[in-house]
Amino acid sequence: MIIMTEQYKKIKDDLEFYYELDLNNCSMTHKSWINEITLLITNKDYKKEVLKEIEEYKKIREKL
């Protein structure tokens, strides 16, 4: 069972936004998702990198 904390909800929403699910524009394949999960598990800094990319992307989308 997943406990949905506020942090969980925020990150989930940010990821949906980042991968443009709101625009129906996500072109990732199953293999792409597996690659992302593998990077997250094996690269200790990947989470930090992704969260930084998300924040940068949100700023770009705000300007549009």
mmCIF file of C-alpha atoms in Angstrom:
data_model
loop_
_atom_site.group_PDB
_atom_site.id
_atom_site.type_symbol
_atom_site.label_atom_id
_atom_site.label_comp_id
_atom_site.label_asym_id
_atom_site.label_seq_id
_atom_site.Cartn_x
_atom_site.Cartn_y
_atom_site.Cartn_z
ATOM 1 C CA MET A 1 0.000 0.000 0.000
ATOM 2 C CA ILE A 2 1.327 3.443 -0.934
ATOM 3 C CA ILE A 3 1.017 6.143 1.682
ATOM 4 C CA MET A 4 0.458 9.390 -0.173
ATOM 5 C CA THR A 5 2.293 12.078 1.726
ATOM 6 C CA GLU A 6 2.294 15.677 0.582
ATOM 7 C CA GLN A 7 5.816 15.165 -0.773
ATOM 8 C CA TYR A 8 4.670 12.099 -2.727
ATOM 9 C CA LYS A 9 1.728 14.022 -4.218
ATOM 10 C CA LYS A 10 3.894 17.000 -5.177
ATOM 11 C CA ILE A 11 6.556 14.895 -6.865
ATOM 12 C CA LYS A 12 3.928 12.798 -8.647
ATOM 13 C CA ASP A 13 2.203 15.939 -9.940
ATOM 14 C CA ASP A 14 5.523 17.469 -10.960
ATOM 15 C CA LEU A 15 6.504 14.335 -12.879
ATOM 16 C CA GLU A 16 3.161 14.264 -14.700
ATOM 17 C CA PHE A 17 3.691 17.898 -15.636
ATOM 18 C CA TYR A 18 7.345 17.377 -16.629
ATOM 19 C CA TYR A 19 6.534 14.456 -18.907
ATOM 20 C CA GLU A 20 3.703 16.551 -20.386
ATOM 21 C CA LEU A 21 0.913 14.172 -19.543
ATOM 22 C CA ASP A 22 -1.304 17.230 -19.283
ATOM 23 C CA LEU A 23 -0.562 17.913 -22.961
ATOM 24 C CA ASN A 24 -0.854 14.280 -23.978
ATOM 25 C CA ASN A 25 2.693 14.681 -25.227
ATOM 26 C CA CYS A 26 4.639 11.951 -23.435
ATOM 27 C CA SER A 27 6.532 9.880 -25.964
ATOM 28 C CA MET A 28 8.389 7.637 -23.547
ATOM 29 C CA THR A 29 8.368 3.936 -24.240
ATOM 30 C CA HIS A 30 8.429 1.119 -21.714
ATOM 31 C CA LYS A 31 12.158 0.855 -22.302
ATOM 32 C CA SER A 32 12.559 4.577 -21.635
ATOM 33 C CA TRP A 33 10.745 4.242 -18.312
ATOM 34 C CA ILE A 34 12.863 1.231 -17.372
ATOM 35 C CA ASN A 35 15.964 3.257 -18.147
ATOM 36 C CA GLU A 36 14.768 6.116 -15.926
ATOM 37 C CA ILE A 37 14.003 3.772 -13.045
ATOM 38 C CA THR A 38 17.379 2.064 -13.449
ATOM 39 C CA LEU A 39 19.149 5.427 -13.323
ATOM 40 C CA LEU A 40 17.204 6.374 -10.224
ATOM 41 C CA ILE A 41 18.172 3.141 -8.481
ATOM 42 C CA THR A 42 21.823 3.099 -9.543
ATOM 43 C CA ASN A 43 22.831 6.774 -9.582
ATOM 44 C CA LYS A 44 22.774 8.354 -6.137
ATOM 45 C CA ASP A 45 22.497 11.868 -7.595
ATOM 46 C CA TYR A 46 19.833 11.134 -10.183
ATOM 47 C CA LYS A 47 16.899 12.109 -7.988
ATOM 48 C CA LYS A 48 18.487 15.498 -7.354
ATOM 49 C CA GLU A 49 19.191 15.937 -11.072
ATOM 50 C CA VAL A 50 15.635 15.093 -12.085
ATOM 51 C CA LEU A 51 14.091 17.373 -9.476
ATOM 52 C CA LYS A 52 16.320 20.213 -10.687
ATOM 53 C CA GLU A 53 15.301 19.569 -14.310
ATOM 54 C CA ILE A 54 11.646 19.589 -13.296
ATOM 55 C CA GLU A 55 11.986 22.965 -11.568
ATOM 56 C CA GLU A 56 13.754 24.409 -14.613
ATOM 57 C CA TYR A 57 11.069 23.033 -16.906
ATOM 58 C CA LYS A 58 8.305 24.485 -14.746
ATOM 59 C CA LYS A 59 9.894 27.926 -15.055
ATOM 60 C CA ILE A 60 10.072 27.561 -18.841
ATOM 61 C CA ARG A 61 6.419 26.495 -19.076
ATOM 62 C CA GLU A 62 5.343 29.415 -16.873
ATOM 63 C CA LYS A 63 6.862 31.833 -19.384
ATOM 64 C CA LEU A 64 4.862 30.376 -22.285
#
